[in-house]
GROMACS .gro file of N, CA and C in nm:
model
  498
    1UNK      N    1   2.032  -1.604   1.513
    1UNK     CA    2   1.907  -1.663   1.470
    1UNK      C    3   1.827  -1.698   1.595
    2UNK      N    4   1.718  -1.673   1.559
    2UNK     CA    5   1.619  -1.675   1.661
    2UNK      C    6   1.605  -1.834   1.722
    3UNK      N    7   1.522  -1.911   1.823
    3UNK     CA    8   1.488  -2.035   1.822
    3UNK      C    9   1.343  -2.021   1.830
    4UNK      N   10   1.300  -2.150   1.759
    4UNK     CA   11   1.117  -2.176   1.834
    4UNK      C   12   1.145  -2.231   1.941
    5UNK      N   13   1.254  -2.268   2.004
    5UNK     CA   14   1.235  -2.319   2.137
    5UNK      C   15   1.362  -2.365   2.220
    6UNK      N   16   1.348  -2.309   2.333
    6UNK     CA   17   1.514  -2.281   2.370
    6UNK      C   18   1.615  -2.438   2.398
    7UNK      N   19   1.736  -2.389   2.397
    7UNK     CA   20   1.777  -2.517   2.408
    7UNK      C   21   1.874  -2.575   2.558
    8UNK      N   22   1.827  -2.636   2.632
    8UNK     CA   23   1.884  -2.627   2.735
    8UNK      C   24   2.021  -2.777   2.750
    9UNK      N   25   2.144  -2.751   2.836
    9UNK     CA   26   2.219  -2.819   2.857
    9UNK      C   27   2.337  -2.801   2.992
   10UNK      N   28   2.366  -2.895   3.025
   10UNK     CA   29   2.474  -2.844   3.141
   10UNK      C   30   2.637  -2.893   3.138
   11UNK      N   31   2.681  -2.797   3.172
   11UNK     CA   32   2.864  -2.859   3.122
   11UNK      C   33   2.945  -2.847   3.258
   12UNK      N   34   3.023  -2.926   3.267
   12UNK     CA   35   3.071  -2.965   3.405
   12UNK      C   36   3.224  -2.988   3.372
   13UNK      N   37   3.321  -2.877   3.417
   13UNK     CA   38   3.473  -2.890   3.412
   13UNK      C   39   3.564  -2.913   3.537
   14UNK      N   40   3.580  -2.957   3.538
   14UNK     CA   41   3.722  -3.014   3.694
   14UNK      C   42   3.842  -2.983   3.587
   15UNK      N   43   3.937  -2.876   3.747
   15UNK     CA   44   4.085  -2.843   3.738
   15UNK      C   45   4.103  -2.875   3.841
   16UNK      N   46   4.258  -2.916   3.832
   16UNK     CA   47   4.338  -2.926   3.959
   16UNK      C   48   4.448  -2.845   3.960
   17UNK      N   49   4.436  -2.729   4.046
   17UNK     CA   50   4.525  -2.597   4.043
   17UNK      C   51   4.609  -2.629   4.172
   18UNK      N   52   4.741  -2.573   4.147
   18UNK     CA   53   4.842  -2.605   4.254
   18UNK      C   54   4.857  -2.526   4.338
   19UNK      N   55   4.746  -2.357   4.305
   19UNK     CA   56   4.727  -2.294   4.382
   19UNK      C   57   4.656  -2.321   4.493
   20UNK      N   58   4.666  -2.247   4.583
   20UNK     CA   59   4.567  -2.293   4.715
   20UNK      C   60   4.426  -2.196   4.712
   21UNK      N   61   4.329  -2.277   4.780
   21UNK     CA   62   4.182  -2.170   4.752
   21UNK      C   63   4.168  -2.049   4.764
   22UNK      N   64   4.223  -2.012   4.858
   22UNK     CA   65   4.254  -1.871   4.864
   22UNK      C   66   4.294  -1.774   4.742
   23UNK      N   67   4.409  -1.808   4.658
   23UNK     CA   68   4.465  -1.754   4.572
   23UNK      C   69   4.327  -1.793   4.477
   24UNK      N   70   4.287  -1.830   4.426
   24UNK     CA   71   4.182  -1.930   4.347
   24UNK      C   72   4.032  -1.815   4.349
   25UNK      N   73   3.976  -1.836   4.463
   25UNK     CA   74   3.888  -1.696   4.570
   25UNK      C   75   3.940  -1.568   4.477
   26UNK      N   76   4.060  -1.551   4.554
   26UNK     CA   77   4.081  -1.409   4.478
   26UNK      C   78   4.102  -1.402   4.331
   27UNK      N   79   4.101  -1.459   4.274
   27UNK     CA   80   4.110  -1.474   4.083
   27UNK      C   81   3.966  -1.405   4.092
   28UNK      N   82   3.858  -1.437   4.123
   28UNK     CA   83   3.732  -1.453   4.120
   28UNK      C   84   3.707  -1.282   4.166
   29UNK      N   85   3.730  -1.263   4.301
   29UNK     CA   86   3.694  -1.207   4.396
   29UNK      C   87   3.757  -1.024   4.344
   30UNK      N   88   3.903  -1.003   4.268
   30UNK     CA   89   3.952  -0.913   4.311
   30UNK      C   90   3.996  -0.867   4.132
   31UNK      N   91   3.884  -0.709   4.086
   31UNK     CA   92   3.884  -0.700   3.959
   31UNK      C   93   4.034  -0.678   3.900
   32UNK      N   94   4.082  -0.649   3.970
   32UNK     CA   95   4.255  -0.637   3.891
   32UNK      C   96   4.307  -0.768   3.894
   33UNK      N   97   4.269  -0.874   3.944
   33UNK     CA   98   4.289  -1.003   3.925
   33UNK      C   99   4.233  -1.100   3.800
   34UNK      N  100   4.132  -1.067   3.843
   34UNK     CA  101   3.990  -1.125   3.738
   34UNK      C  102   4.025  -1.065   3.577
   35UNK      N  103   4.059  -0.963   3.570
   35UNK     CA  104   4.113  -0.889   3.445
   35UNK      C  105   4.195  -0.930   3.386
   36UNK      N  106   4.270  -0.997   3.440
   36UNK     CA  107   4.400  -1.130   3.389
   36UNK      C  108   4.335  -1.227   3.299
   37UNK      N  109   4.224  -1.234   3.337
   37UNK     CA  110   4.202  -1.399   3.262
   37UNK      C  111   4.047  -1.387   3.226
   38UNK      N  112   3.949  -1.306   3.307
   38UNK     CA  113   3.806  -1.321   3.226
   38UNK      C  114   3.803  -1.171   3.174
   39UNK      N  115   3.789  -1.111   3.075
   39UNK     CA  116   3.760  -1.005   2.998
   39UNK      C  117   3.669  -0.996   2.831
   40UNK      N  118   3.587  -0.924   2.787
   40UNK     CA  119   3.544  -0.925   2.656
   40UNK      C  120   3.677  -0.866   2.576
   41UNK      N  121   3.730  -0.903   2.447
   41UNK     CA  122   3.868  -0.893   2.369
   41UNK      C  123   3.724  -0.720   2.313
   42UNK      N  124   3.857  -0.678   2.258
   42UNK     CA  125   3.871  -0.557   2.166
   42UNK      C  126   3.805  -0.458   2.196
   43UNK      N  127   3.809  -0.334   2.110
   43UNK     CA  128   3.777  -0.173   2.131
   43UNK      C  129   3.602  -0.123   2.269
   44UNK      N  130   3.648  -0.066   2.296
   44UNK     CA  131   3.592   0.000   2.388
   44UNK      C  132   3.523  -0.130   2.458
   45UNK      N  133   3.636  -0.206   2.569
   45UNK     CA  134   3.636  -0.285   2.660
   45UNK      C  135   3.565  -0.247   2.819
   46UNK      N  136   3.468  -0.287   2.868
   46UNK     CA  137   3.493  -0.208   2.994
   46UNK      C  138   3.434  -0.379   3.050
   47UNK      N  139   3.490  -0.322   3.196
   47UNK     CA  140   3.471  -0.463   3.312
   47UNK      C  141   3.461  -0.423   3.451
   48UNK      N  142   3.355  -0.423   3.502
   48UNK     CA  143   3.316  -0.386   3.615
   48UNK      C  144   3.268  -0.524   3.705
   49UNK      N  145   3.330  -0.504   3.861
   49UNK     CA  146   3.312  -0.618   3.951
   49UNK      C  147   3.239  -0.603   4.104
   50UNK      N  148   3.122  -0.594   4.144
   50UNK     CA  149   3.101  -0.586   4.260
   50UNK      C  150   3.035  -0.736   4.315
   51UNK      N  151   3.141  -0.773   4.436
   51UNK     CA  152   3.182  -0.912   4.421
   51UNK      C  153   3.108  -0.938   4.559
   52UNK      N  154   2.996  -0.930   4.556
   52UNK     CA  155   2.895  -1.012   4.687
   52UNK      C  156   2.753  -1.056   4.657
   53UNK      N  157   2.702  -1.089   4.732
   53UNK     CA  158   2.550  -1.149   4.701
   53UNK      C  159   2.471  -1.046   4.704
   54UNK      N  160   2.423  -1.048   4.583
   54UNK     CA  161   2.352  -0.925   4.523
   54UNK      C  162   2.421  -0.836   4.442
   55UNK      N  163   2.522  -0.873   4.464
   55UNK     CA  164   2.601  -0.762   4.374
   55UNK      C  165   2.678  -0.868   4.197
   56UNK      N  166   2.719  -0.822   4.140
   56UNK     CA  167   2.757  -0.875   4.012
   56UNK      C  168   2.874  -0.841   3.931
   57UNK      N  169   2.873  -0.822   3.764
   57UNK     CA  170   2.969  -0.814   3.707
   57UNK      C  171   2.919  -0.787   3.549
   58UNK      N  172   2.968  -0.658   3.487
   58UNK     CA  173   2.935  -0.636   3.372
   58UNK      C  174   3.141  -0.651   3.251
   59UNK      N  175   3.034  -0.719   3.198
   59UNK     CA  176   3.168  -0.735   3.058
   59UNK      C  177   3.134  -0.685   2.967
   60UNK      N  178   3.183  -0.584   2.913
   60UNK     CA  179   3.149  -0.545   2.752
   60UNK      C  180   3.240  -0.491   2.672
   61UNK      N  181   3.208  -0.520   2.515
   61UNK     CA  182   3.355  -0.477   2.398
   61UNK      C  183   3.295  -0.487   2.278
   62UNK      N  184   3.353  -0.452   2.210
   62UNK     CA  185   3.312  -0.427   2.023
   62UNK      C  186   3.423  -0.499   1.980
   63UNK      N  187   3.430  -0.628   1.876
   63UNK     CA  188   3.517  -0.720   1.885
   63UNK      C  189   3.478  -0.744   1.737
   64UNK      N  190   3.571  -0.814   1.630
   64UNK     CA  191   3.517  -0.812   1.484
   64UNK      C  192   3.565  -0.986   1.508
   65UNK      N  193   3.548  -1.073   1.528
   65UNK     CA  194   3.550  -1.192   1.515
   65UNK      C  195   3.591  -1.282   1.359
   66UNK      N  196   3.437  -1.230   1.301
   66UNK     CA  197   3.407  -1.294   1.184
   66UNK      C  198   3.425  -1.131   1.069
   67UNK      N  199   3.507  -1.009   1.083
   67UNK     CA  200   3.491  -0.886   1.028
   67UNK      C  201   3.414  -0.758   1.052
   68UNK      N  202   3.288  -0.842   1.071
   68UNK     CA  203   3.198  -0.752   1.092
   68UNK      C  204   3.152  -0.710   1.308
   69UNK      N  205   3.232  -0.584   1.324
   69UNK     CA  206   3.205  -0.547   1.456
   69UNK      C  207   3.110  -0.595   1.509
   70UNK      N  208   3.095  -0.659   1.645
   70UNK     CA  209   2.993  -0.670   1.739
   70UNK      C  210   2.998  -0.646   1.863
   71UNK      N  211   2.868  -0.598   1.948
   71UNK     CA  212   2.921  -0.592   2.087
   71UNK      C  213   2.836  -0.683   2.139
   72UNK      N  214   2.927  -0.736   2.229
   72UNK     CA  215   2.929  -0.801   2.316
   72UNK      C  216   2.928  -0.758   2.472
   73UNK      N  217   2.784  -0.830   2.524
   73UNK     CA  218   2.762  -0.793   2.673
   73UNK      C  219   2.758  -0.921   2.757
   74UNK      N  220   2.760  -0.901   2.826
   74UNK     CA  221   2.800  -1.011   2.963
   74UNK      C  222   2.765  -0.942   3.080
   75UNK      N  223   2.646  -1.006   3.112
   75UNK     CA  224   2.603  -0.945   3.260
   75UNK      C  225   2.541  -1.023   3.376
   76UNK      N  226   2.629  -1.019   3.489
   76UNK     CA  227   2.561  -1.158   3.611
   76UNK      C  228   2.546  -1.105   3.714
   77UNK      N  229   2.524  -1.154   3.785
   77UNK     CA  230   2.391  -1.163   3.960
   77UNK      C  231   2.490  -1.269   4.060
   78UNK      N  232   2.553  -1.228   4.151
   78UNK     CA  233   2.599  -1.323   4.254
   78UNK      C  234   2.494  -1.377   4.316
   79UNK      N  235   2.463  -1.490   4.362
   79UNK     CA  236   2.350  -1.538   4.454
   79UNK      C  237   2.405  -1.576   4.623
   80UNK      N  238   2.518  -1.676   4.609
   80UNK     CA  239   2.575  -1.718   4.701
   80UNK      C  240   2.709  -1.707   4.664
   81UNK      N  241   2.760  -1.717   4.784
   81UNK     CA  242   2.957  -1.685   4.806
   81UNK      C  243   2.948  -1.792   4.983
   82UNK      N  244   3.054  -1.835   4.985
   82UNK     CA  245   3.053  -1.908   5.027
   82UNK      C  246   3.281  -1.922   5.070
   83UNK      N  247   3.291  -1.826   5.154
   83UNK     CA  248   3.468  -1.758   5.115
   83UNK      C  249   3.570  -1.900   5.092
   84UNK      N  250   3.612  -1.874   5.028
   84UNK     CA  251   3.710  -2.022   4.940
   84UNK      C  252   3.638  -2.143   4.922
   85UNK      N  253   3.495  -2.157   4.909
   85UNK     CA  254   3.445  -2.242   4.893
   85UNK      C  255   3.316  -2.301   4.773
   86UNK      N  256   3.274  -2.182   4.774
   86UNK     CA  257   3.195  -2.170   4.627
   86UNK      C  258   3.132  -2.054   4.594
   87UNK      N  259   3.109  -1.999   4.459
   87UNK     CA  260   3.047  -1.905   4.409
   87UNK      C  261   2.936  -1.941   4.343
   88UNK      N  262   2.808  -1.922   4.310
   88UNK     CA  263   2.718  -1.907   4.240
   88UNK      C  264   2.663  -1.793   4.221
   89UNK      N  265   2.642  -1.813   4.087
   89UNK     CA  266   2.565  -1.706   3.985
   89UNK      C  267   2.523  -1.682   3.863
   90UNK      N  268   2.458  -1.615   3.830
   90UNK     CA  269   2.383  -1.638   3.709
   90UNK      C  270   2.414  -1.552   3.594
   91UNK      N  271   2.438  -1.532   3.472
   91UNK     CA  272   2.472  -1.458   3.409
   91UNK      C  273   2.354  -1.486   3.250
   92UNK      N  274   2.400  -1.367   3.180
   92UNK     CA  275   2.339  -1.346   3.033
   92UNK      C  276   2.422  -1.312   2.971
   93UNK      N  277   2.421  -1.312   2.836
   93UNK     CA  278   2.550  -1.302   2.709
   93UNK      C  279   2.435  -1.246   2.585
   94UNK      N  280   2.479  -1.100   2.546
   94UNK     CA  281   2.385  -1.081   2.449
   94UNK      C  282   2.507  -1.059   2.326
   95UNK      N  283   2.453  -1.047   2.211
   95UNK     CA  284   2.525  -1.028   2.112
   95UNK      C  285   2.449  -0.901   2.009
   96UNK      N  286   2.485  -0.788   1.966
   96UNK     CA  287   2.430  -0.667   1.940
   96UNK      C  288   2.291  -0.665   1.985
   97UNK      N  289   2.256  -0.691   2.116
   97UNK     CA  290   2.160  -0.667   2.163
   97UNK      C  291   2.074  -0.733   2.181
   98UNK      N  292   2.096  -0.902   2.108
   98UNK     CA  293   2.013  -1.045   2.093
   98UNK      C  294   2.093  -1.110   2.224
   99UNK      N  295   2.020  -1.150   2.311
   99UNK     CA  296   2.014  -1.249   2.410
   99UNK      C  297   2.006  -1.389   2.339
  100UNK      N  298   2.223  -1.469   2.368
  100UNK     CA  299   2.247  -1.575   2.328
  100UNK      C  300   2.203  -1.706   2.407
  101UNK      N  301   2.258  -1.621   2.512
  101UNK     CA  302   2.241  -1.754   2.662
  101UNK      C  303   2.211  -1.674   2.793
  102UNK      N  304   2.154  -1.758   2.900
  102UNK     CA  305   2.138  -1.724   2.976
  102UNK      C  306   2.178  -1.852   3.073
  103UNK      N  307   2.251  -1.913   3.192
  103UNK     CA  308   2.328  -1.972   3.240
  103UNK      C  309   2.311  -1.963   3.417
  104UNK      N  310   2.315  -2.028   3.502
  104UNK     CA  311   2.330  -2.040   3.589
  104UNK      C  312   2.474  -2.137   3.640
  105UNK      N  313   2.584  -2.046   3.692
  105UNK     CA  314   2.663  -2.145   3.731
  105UNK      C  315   2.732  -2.171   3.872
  106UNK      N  316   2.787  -2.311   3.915
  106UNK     CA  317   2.816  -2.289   4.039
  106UNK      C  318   3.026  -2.325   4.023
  107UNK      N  319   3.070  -2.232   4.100
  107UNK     CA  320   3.225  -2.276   4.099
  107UNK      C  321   3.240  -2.305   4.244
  108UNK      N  322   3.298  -2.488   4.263
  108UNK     CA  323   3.287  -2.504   4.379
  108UNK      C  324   3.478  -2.510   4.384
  109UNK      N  325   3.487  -2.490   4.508
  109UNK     CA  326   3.672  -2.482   4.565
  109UNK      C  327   3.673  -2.565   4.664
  110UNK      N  328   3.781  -2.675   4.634
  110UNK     CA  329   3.812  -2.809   4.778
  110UNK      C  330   3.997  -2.785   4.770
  111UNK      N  331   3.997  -2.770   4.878
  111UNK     CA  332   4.148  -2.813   4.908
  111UNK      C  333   4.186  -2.915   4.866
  112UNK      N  334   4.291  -2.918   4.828
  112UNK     CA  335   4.335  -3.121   4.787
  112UNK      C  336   4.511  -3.087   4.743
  113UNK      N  337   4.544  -3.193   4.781
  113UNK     CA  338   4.709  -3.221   4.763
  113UNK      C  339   4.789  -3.104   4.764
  114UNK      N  340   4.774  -2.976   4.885
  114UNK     CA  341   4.844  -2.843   4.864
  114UNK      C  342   4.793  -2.781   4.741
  115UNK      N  343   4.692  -2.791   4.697
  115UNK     CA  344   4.622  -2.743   4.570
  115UNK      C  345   4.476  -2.681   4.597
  116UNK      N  346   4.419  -2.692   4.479
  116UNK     CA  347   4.326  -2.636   4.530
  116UNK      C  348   4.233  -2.736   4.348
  117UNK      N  349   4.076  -2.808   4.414
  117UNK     CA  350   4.019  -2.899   4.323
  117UNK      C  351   3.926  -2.712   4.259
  118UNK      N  352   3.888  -2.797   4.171
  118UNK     CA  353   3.783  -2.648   4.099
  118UNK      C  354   3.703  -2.740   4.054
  119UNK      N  355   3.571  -2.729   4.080
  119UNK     CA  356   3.464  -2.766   4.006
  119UNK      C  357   3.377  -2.644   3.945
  120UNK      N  358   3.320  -2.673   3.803
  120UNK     CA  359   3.279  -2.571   3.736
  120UNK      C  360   3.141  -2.628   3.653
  121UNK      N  361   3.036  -2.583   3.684
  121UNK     CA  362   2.879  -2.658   3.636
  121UNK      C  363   2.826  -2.495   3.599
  122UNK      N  364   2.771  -2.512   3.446
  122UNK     CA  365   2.700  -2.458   3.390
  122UNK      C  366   2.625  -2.492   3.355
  123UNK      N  367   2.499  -2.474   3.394
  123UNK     CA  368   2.367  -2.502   3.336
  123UNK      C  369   2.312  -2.434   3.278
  124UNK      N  370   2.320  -2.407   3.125
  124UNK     CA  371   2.250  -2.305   3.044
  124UNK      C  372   2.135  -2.298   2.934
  125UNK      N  373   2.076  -2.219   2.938
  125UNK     CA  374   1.975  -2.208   2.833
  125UNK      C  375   1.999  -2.151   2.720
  126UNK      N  376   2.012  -2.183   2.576
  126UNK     CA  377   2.037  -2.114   2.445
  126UNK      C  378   1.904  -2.023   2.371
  127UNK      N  379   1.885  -1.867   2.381
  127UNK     CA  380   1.782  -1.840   2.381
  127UNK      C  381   1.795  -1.817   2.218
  128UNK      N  382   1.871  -1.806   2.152
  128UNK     CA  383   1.930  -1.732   1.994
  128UNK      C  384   2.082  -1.796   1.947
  129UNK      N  385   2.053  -1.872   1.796
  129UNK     CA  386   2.180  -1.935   1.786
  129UNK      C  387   2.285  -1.814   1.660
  130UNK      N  388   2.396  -1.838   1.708
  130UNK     CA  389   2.517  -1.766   1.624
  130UNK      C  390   2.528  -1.871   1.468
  131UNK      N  391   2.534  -2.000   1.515
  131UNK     CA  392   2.489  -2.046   1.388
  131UNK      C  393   2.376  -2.174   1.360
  132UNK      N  394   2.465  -2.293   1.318
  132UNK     CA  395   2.373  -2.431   1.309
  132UNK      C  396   2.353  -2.439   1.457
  133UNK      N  397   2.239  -2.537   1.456
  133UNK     CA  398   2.223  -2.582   1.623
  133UNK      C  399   2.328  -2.685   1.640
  134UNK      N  400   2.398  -2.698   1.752
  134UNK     CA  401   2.526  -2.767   1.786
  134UNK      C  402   2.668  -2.698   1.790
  135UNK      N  403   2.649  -2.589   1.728
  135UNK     CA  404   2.828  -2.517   1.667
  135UNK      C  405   2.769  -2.435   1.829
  136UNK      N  406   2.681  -2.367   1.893
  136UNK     CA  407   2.697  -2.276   1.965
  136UNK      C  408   2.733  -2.321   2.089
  137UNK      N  409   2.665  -2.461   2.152
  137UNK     CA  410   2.655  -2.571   2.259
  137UNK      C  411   2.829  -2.596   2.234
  138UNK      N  412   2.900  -2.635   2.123
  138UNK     CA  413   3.029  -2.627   2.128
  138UNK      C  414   3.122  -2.547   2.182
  139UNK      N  415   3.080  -2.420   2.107
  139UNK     CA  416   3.134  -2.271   2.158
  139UNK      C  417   3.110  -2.256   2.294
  140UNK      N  418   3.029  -2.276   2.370
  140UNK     CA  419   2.999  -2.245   2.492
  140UNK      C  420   3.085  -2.338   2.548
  141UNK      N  421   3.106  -2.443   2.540
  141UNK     CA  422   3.251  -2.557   2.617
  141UNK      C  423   3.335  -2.499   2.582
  142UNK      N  424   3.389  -2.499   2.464
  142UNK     CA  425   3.501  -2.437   2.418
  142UNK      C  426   3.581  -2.335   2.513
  143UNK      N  427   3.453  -2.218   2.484
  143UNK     CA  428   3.492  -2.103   2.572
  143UNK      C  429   3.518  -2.115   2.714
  144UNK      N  430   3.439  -2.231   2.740
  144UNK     CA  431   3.452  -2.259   2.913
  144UNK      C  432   3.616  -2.322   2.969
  145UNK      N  433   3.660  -2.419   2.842
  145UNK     CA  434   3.795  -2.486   2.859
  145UNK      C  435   3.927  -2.351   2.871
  146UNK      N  436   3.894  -2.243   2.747
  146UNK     CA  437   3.966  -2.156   2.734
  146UNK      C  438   3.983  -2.070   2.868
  147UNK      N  439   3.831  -2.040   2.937
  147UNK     CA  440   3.844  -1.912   3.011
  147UNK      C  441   3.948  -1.989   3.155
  148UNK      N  442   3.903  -2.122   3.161
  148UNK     CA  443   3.975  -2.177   3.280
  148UNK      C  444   4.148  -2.195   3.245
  149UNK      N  445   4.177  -2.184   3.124
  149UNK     CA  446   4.343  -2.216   3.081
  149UNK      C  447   4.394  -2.056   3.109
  150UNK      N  448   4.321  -1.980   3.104
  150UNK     CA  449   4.317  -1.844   3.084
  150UNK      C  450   4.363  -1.834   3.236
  151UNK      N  451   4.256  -1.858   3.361
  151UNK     CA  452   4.279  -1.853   3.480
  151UNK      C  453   4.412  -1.922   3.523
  152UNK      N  454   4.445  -2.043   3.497
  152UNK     CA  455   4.580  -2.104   3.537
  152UNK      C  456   4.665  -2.029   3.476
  153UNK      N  457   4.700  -1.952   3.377
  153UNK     CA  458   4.793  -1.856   3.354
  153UNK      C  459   4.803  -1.716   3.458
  154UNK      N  460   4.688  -1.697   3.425
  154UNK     CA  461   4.681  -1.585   3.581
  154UNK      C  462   4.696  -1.636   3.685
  155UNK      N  463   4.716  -1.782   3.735
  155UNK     CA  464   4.700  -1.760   3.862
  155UNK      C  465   4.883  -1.841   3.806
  156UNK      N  466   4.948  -1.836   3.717
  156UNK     CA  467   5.115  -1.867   3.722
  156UNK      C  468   5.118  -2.034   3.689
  157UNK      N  469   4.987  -2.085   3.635
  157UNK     CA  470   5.038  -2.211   3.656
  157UNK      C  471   5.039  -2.258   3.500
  158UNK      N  472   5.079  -2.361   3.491
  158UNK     CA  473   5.071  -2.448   3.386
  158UNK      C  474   5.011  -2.566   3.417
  159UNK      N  475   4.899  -2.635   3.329
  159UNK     CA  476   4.798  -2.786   3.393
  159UNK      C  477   4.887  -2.878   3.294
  160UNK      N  478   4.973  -2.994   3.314
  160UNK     CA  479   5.007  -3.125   3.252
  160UNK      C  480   4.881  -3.171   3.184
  161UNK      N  481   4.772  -3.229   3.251
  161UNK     CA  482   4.712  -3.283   3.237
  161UNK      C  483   4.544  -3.208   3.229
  162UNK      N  484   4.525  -3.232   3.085
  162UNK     CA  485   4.389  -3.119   3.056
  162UNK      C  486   4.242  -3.138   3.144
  163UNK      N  487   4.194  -3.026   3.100
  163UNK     CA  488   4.071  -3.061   3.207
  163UNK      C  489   3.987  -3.136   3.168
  164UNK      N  490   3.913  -3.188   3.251
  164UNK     CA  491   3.836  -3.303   3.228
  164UNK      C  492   3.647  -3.243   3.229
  165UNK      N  493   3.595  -3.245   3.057
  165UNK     CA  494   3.471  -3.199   3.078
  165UNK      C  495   3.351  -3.253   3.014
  166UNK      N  496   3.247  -3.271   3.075
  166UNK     CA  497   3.154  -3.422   3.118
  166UNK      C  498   3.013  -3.289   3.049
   0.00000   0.00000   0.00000
């Protein structure tokens, strides 16, 4: 569904990974890595990574969610890299061809306790809702908690203590 007027918000997740930044970097950095844990689910999947400033990342798949097939695109813009220290970039999410969101985010990396801190800020704009206003602003955390539980499995770990998101 369309909006008369977009809806903007920002979501902010902290992990504490026992990995070190480096390993963390390369989750990000290295597509046979990244394929572990960020991917679009189902039939004719593809994921492409060119991982510098100026360069980006396409996600796409035909996925039946709710039954009825959809594809799903995912496409972003590196701006800054910053090596084990932060990534920014901007991405879009269309859904059969409707532009859902459009997002600017920054992933910052601090060393801490033989670990490695993760900060994660999305600032996004909702251009078209999937359903009521509020269920999509959900979905978009949601998905954000998941894709990072997703990463601590790829990167071997297990988190005790869940992430914390503001």
């Amino acid at each position: 569904m369309e909006l008369d007027a977009p809806v903007h918000g920002t979501a902010t997740l902290t992990r504490d990974l026992a990995a070190p930044p480096d390993r963390v970097w390369a989750a990000f950095a290295d597509l046979g890595l990244r394929d572990r844990w960020f991917r679009i689910p189902g039939k004719e999947s593809r994921h492409e990574l060119d991982f510098r400033v100026g360069g980006g990342e396409t996600a796409t798949g035909v996925f039946a969610p709710s039954g009825e097939p959809e594809l799903v695109e995912w496409r972003s813009r590196i701006f800054d890299l910053e090596e084990h220290r932060r990534i920014v970039f901007a991405y879009e999410l269309s859904v059969d061809g409707l532009r859902r969101n459009v997002s600017l985010v920054t992933v910052a990396l601090a060393p801490e306790a033989g670990g490695t801190r993760l900060d994660y800020t999305e600032q996004y704009v909702l251009t078209a809702l999937a359903g009521e206003p509020g269920q999509d602003e959900a979905h978009l955390r949601g998905s954000l908690q998941f894709l990072l539980n997703r990463l601590e499995g790829a990167l071997g770990e297990r988190q005790e203590a869940p992430a914390r998101l503001r």
